[in-house]
Each structure stands twice: as structure tokens, then as C-alpha cells.
GROMACS .gro file of C-alpha atoms in nm:
model
  253
    1MET     CA    1  -1.405  17.656   0.794
    2SER     CA    2  -1.606  17.621   1.114
    3ALA     CA    3  -1.727  17.921   1.311
    4ILE     CA    4  -1.481  17.840   1.594
    5ALA     CA    5  -1.188  17.809   1.354
    6GLN     CA    6  -1.288  18.134   1.189
    7ARG     CA    7  -1.298  18.312   1.525
    8LYS     CA    8  -0.952  18.175   1.607
    9ALA     CA    9  -0.818  18.291   1.271
   10TRP     CA   10  -0.927  18.651   1.327
   11PRO     CA   11  -0.671  18.741   1.601
   12VAL     CA   12  -0.397  18.581   1.389
   13ALA     CA   13  -0.497  18.796   1.092
   14VAL     CA   14  -0.500  19.110   1.306
   15GLY     CA   15  -0.159  19.027   1.450
   16ALA     CA   16  -0.009  18.957   1.110
   17ALA     CA   17  -0.153  19.275   0.962
   18THR     CA   18  -0.022  19.480   1.254
   19VAL     CA   19   0.328  19.333   1.226
   20VAL     CA   20   0.342  19.403   0.852
   21ALA     CA   21   0.218  19.760   0.892
   22ALA     CA   22   0.454  19.827   1.183
   23GLY     CA   23   0.744  19.695   0.981
   24LEU     CA   24   0.658  19.928   0.695
   25LEU     CA   25   0.627  20.215   0.940
   26LEU     CA   26   0.972  20.159   1.089
   27ALA     CA   27   1.153  20.063   0.768
   28PRO     CA   28   1.224  20.423   0.657
   29PHE     CA   29   1.419  20.489   0.979
   30THR     CA   30   1.678  20.219   0.903
   31ALA     CA   31   2.023  20.374   0.911
   32ALA     CA   32   2.155  20.460   0.568
   33ALA     CA   33   2.478  20.609   0.438
   34VAL     CA   34   2.499  20.989   0.458
   35GLU     CA   35   2.613  21.182   0.153
   36PRO     CA   36   2.771  21.520   0.234
   37ILE     CA   37   2.624  21.831   0.075
   38PRO     CA   38   2.839  21.933  -0.225
   39GLY     CA   39   3.046  22.243  -0.165
   40GLY     CA   40   3.354  22.380   0.002
   41ALA     CA   41   3.430  22.591   0.306
   42THR     CA   42   3.697  22.833   0.423
   43VAL     CA   43   3.849  22.685   0.735
   44ASP     CA   44   3.876  22.999   0.945
   45GLY     CA   45   3.657  22.930   1.248
   46SER     CA   46   3.352  23.111   1.108
   47THR     CA   47   3.018  22.931   1.081
   48ALA     CA   48   2.858  23.191   0.852
   49GLU     CA   49   2.880  22.973   0.539
   50TRP     CA   50   2.737  22.661   0.705
   51THR     CA   51   2.364  22.589   0.687
   52PRO     CA   52   2.120  22.353   0.862
   53ALA     CA   53   2.114  22.146   0.542
   54ASP     CA   54   2.479  22.053   0.606
   55GLU     CA   55   2.400  21.880   0.936
   56ALA     CA   56   2.474  21.508   0.914
   57PHE     CA   57   2.510  21.355   1.262
   58ALA     CA   58   2.445  21.411   1.630
   59LEU     CA   59   2.734  21.399   1.877
   60VAL     CA   60   2.647  21.201   2.188
   61GLY     CA   61   2.815  21.197   2.528
   62ASN     CA   62   2.987  20.874   2.630
   63ASP     CA   63   2.870  20.919   2.990
   64PRO     CA   64   2.519  20.797   3.087
   65PRO     CA   65   2.249  20.889   2.995
   66HIS     CA   66   2.433  20.948   2.663
   67LEU     CA   67   2.257  21.271   2.572
   68GLU     CA   68   2.311  21.463   2.253
   69ARG     CA   69   2.585  21.718   2.314
   70GLY     CA   70   2.648  21.861   1.970
   71ARG     CA   71   2.616  21.826   1.593
   72VAL     CA   72   2.845  21.741   1.302
   73SER     CA   73   2.794  21.905   0.963
   74LEU     CA   74   2.961  21.781   0.643
   75ARG     CA   75   3.039  21.920   0.299
   76TYR     CA   76   3.247  21.777   0.017
   77ASP     CA   77   3.446  21.960  -0.250
   78CYS     CA   78   3.479  21.729  -0.551
   79ALA     CA   79   3.728  21.955  -0.730
   80ASP     CA   80   3.982  21.939  -0.444
   81GLU     CA   81   3.865  21.607  -0.293
   82VAL     CA   82   3.832  21.759   0.052
   83LEU     CA   83   3.577  21.664   0.318
   84TYR     CA   84   3.481  21.966   0.528
   85ALA     CA   85   3.336  21.920   0.876
   86LEU     CA   86   3.195  22.150   1.140
   87ILE     CA   87   3.172  22.010   1.495
   88MET     CA   88   2.960  22.231   1.719
   89ALA     CA   89   2.880  22.192   2.088
   90GLY     CA   90   2.514  22.206   2.191
   91PRO     CA   91   2.337  22.504   2.347
   92GLY     CA   92   2.510  22.620   2.664
   93LEU     CA   93   2.806  22.385   2.604
   94ARG     CA   94   3.162  22.437   2.483
   95LEU     CA   95   3.430  22.202   2.354
   96GLN     CA   96   3.755  22.145   2.540
   97ALA     CA   97   4.034  22.312   2.342
   98THR     CA   98   4.329  22.227   2.567
   99ASP     CA   99   4.369  21.880   2.410
  100PRO     CA  100   4.335  21.965   2.038
  101ASP     CA  101   4.444  21.620   1.920
  102GLU     CA  102   4.119  21.482   2.067
  103ALA     CA  103   3.903  21.690   1.834
  104TYR     CA  104   3.925  21.493   1.512
  105ILE     CA  105   3.779  21.314   1.210
  106ARG     CA  106   3.911  20.969   1.122
  107LEU     CA  107   3.823  20.644   0.948
  108GLY     CA  108   3.812  20.348   1.188
  109SER     CA  109   4.148  20.302   1.358
  110GLU     CA  110   4.340  20.463   1.072
  111PRO     CA  111   4.550  20.776   1.136
  112LYS     CA  112   4.338  21.083   1.188
  113LEU     CA  113   4.230  21.262   0.872
  114VAL     CA  114   4.238  21.593   1.058
  115SER     CA  115   4.253  21.712   1.418
  116GLY     CA  116   4.269  22.032   1.617
  117THR     CA  117   4.648  22.022   1.599
  118ASP     CA  118   4.640  22.101   1.225
  119GLY     CA  119   4.673  22.465   1.143
  120ALA     CA  120   4.456  22.663   0.904
  121ASP     CA  121   4.689  22.741   0.615
  122GLY     CA  122   4.436  22.694   0.336
  123GLU     CA  123   4.550  22.344   0.243
  124ALA     CA  124   4.388  22.032   0.393
  125PRO     CA  125   4.425  21.903   0.656
  126ASP     CA  126   4.308  22.226   0.811
  127ALA     CA  127   4.146  22.304   1.147
  128ALA     CA  128   4.029  22.621   1.319
  129TRP     CA  129   3.845  22.664   1.648
  130VAL     CA  130   3.511  22.845   1.648
  131ASP     CA  131   3.488  23.124   1.909
  132LEU     CA  132   3.801  23.015   2.094
  133GLN     CA  133   3.806  23.163   2.444
  134GLY     CA  134   4.087  23.041   2.666
  135ALA     CA  135   4.052  22.667   2.721
  136THR     CA  136   3.720  22.623   2.542
  137ALA     CA  137   3.556  22.683   2.205
  138ALA     CA  138   3.204  22.674   2.065
  139GLY     CA  139   3.318  22.427   1.799
  140ILE     CA  140   3.583  22.341   1.545
  141GLU     CA  141   3.590  22.369   1.165
  142MET     CA  142   3.795  22.118   0.966
  143GLY     CA  143   3.902  22.018   0.617
  144ALA     CA  144   4.039  21.670   0.546
  145PRO     CA  145   4.174  21.522   0.222
  146LEU     CA  146   3.958  21.224   0.125
  147PRO     CA  147   3.892  21.071  -0.219
  148PRO     CA  148   3.534  20.996  -0.330
  149GLY     CA  149   3.402  20.654  -0.228
  150SER     CA  150   3.193  20.466   0.025
  151TYR     CA  151   3.314  20.453   0.385
  152ASP     CA  152   3.148  20.263   0.669
  153ASP     CA  153   3.371  20.378   0.956
  154LEU     CA  154   3.370  20.757   0.971
  155ARG     CA  155   3.422  20.883   1.324
  156ALA     CA  156   3.394  21.234   1.469
  157HIS     CA  157   3.526  21.293   1.821
  158ALA     CA  158   3.560  21.580   2.068
  159LYS     CA  159   3.563  21.654   2.440
  160LEU     CA  160   3.354  21.861   2.678
  161PRO     CA  161   3.510  21.993   3.000
  162ASN     CA  162   3.329  21.894   3.319
  163ASP     CA  163   3.394  21.852   3.692
  164SER     CA  164   3.457  21.476   3.679
  165GLU     CA  165   3.782  21.314   3.792
  166ASP     CA  166   3.908  21.312   3.433
  167GLY     CA  167   3.795  21.668   3.379
  168TYR     CA  168   3.610  21.597   3.056
  169GLU     CA  169   3.339  21.398   2.881
  170THR     CA  170   3.416  21.246   2.541
  171LEU     CA  171   3.176  21.290   2.252
  172ASP     CA  172   3.124  21.044   1.968
  173LEU     CA  173   2.877  20.960   1.697
  174ALA     CA  174   2.605  20.709   1.783
  175PRO     CA  175   2.686  20.448   1.671
  176ARG     CA  176   3.053  20.544   1.684
  177TYR     CA  177   3.124  20.454   1.319
  178GLN     CA  178   2.894  20.590   1.050
  179GLN     CA  179   2.849  20.520   0.681
  180VAL     CA  180   2.932  20.799   0.439
  181THR     CA  181   2.912  20.789   0.061
  182ILE     CA  182   3.089  21.050  -0.149
  183THR     CA  183   3.004  21.068  -0.518
  184CYS     CA  184   3.117  21.324  -0.773
  185PRO     CA  185   3.040  21.407  -1.136
  186GLU     CA  186   3.276  21.245  -1.384
  187ASP     CA  187   3.453  21.575  -1.444
  188GLY     CA  188   3.505  21.622  -1.069
  189ALA     CA  189   3.326  21.956  -1.067
  190THR     CA  190   3.115  22.066  -0.772
  191ASP     CA  191   2.744  22.113  -0.841
  192ALA     CA  192   2.747  22.486  -0.763
  193ALA     CA  193   2.382  22.532  -0.855
  194LEU     CA  194   2.275  22.276  -0.596
  195VAL     CA  195   2.486  22.443  -0.329
  196ALA     CA  196   2.335  22.783  -0.416
  197ASP     CA  197   1.982  22.642  -0.392
  198VAL     CA  198   2.055  22.483  -0.054
  199ASP     CA  199   2.209  22.805   0.082
  200ALA     CA  200   1.921  23.018  -0.041
  201ALA     CA  201   1.663  22.790   0.116
  202SER     CA  202   1.843  22.738   0.445
  203GLY     CA  203   1.987  23.074   0.548
  204ASP     CA  204   2.341  23.157   0.654
  205VAL     CA  205   2.387  23.028   1.009
  206ALA     CA  206   2.369  22.668   1.126
  207ASP     CA  207   2.104  22.589   1.387
  208PRO     CA  208   2.230  22.487   1.733
  209ALA     CA  209   2.189  22.130   1.848
  210ASP     CA  210   1.844  22.031   1.972
  211VAL     CA  211   1.859  21.815   2.284
  212ALA     CA  212   1.496  21.717   2.229
  213ASP     CA  213   1.590  21.572   1.888
  214PRO     CA  214   1.902  21.359   1.957
  215ALA     CA  215   1.875  21.165   1.631
  216GLY     CA  216   1.840  21.477   1.420
  217LEU     CA  217   1.524  21.338   1.258
  218ALA     CA  218   1.348  21.674   1.251
  219ARG     CA  219   1.592  21.818   0.997
  220THR     CA  220   1.373  21.712   0.703
  221GLY     CA  221   1.008  21.634   0.642
  222ALA     CA  222   1.088  21.282   0.522
  223PRO     CA  223   1.048  21.109   0.861
  224LEU     CA  224   0.707  21.272   0.909
  225LEU     CA  225   0.594  21.161   0.564
  226SER     CA  226   0.717  20.808   0.637
  227ALA     CA  227   0.536  20.803   0.970
  228LEU     CA  228   0.211  20.918   0.813
  229THR     CA  229   0.244  20.658   0.537
  230GLY     CA  230   0.307  20.383   0.791
  231ALA     CA  231   0.014  20.495   1.003
  232GLY     CA  232  -0.210  20.483   0.697
  233LEU     CA  233  -0.096  20.131   0.620
  234LEU     CA  234  -0.165  20.031   0.979
  235LEU     CA  235  -0.520  20.165   0.957
  236VAL     CA  236  -0.579  19.988   0.626
  237ALA     CA  237  -0.451  19.662   0.770
  238GLY     CA  238  -0.673  19.701   1.078
  239GLY     CA  239  -0.975  19.771   0.857
  240ALA     CA  240  -0.906  19.460   0.653
  241ALA     CA  241  -0.884  19.252   0.970
  242ILE     CA  242  -1.215  19.390   1.097
  243ARG     CA  243  -1.383  19.304   0.769
  244LEU     CA  244  -1.232  18.957   0.791
  245ARG     CA  245  -1.389  18.920   1.135
  246ARG     CA  246  -1.725  19.042   1.002
  247TRP     CA  247  -1.710  18.799   0.712
  248SER     CA  248  -1.609  18.510   0.937
  249ARG     CA  249  -1.900  18.544   1.180
  250PRO     CA  250  -2.122  18.235   1.174
  251THR     CA  251  -2.463  18.287   1.020
  252ALA     CA  252  -2.764  18.261   1.244
  253PRO     CA  253  -2.933  17.917   1.236
   0.00000   0.00000   0.00000
């Protein structure tokens, strides 16, 4: 290869190495199905039994600039085949409680699995407002009957009161439909030991939503590890390209 051709090949090598490393860096952030933490809940409007480890999704406002307005936590009881959900408004915000049918969990366009109109009688579907004060509440706790399986259209929905013409802002997941996979042991028993470990490590009270972390990526150390791994690969690729340039330099006459 001539010296000119070698010099032309060097930028191509750098570009290719950068693309590969960047792809590896971003790959871990590809959306994947969420699996609820195993365990049950008493649907009574108390958040004491919920932990940060239960958080699954961010709730985002449908009005621009589509900021995070709350969080959705999930648990699943294999013994009773019940999906438990806790929808909480973000710091300084409260959910609209005057239209309870609009606080719900559903699959696609199917009938709602549970909504704020369901009472809390101890048998799913159950729903109870968290810190209900007049027309607003800090959140809503729910239990919905749902068999184990893989679902690609789970939707959580609620409203925030505001001073717009409609009087509210709707909240949805982003994207609106999310993938959820529910697996259980063959005997259908809940892994109580795992739940105990999670509770002991996480504390008793769920953290409030973090507006600075709309994707909820800071809940675990995995994204940081992935980012560091990708950055290392990028540096290795850049080093290889520099060596390629050094090797491809024409020798002095």
C-alpha cells in the first residue's frame, strides 16, 4: 500500500473503530422487558412496604416539554397471580383524584386491569389513594389480577390538576406501552427470601421521583458500569487507530 493510500486509510479506521465502540457503549441502554420484584402488597394507601427496588418506570407528562412527573413501582405475587402497582406523583406534585377512572393500569386497548374506581376489599382488582386530601392524592396503590407471561403493552396512566383549559395534564409511560415479563417458580410460590433481601437492602419507604433522572437510570449501578465499559472500549479502539497511523507512516527515503 502506498504512503498516500495508507494515510487515507487511517481516518477510515478511526471512524470505524469509533462507531463500533460507540455502539457497544449504547447497546446496554436498549429498552428491555421489566420483570416486577417478587412479592405482594396490602392495598391500603400506605407506601411503607414499597422500596426503591420496586421502581420500574417513570411517568411523563403529555404536555411539552414532557417532563417526568412521577414513578411507577411494580411487584408480583405468584401465589395469587396479582400484579401490584404504586403510582406516585413527583416532588411537589399531586394526582387528580376527582376522576378516579383515569388512574389505571391496562394492557393496550383492553379493559382496564384496575383503576381508581375499584375499592380496596382485599381481593384484586383493588385500589386505594395515597394521602387523599380532597380532590388530590400523593399517589395510588393498586392490585390487578394478571397471569404470568410476557406482555408488550402495559400502560400506566394518571392525571395531574393544573390551570389549563382542561384542568389537568395526563401522565403516561414513555413510550406509552412497555414490555413486562412475569415469571414464577413451577410451584407458584413467591421467592420470599429474595423479597426479604431486597427490603433489607433498600429500606422501607420509596424514594420520590427525581426530575433530573427522567429515565430512572440512576436506580442501579448497571448503567454506570456499562458506560465505563463502553468508554474503555472507545479508548482501546482509539489507541489501535493511532498505532495503525504510526505503522502506516511512510519510511524516510
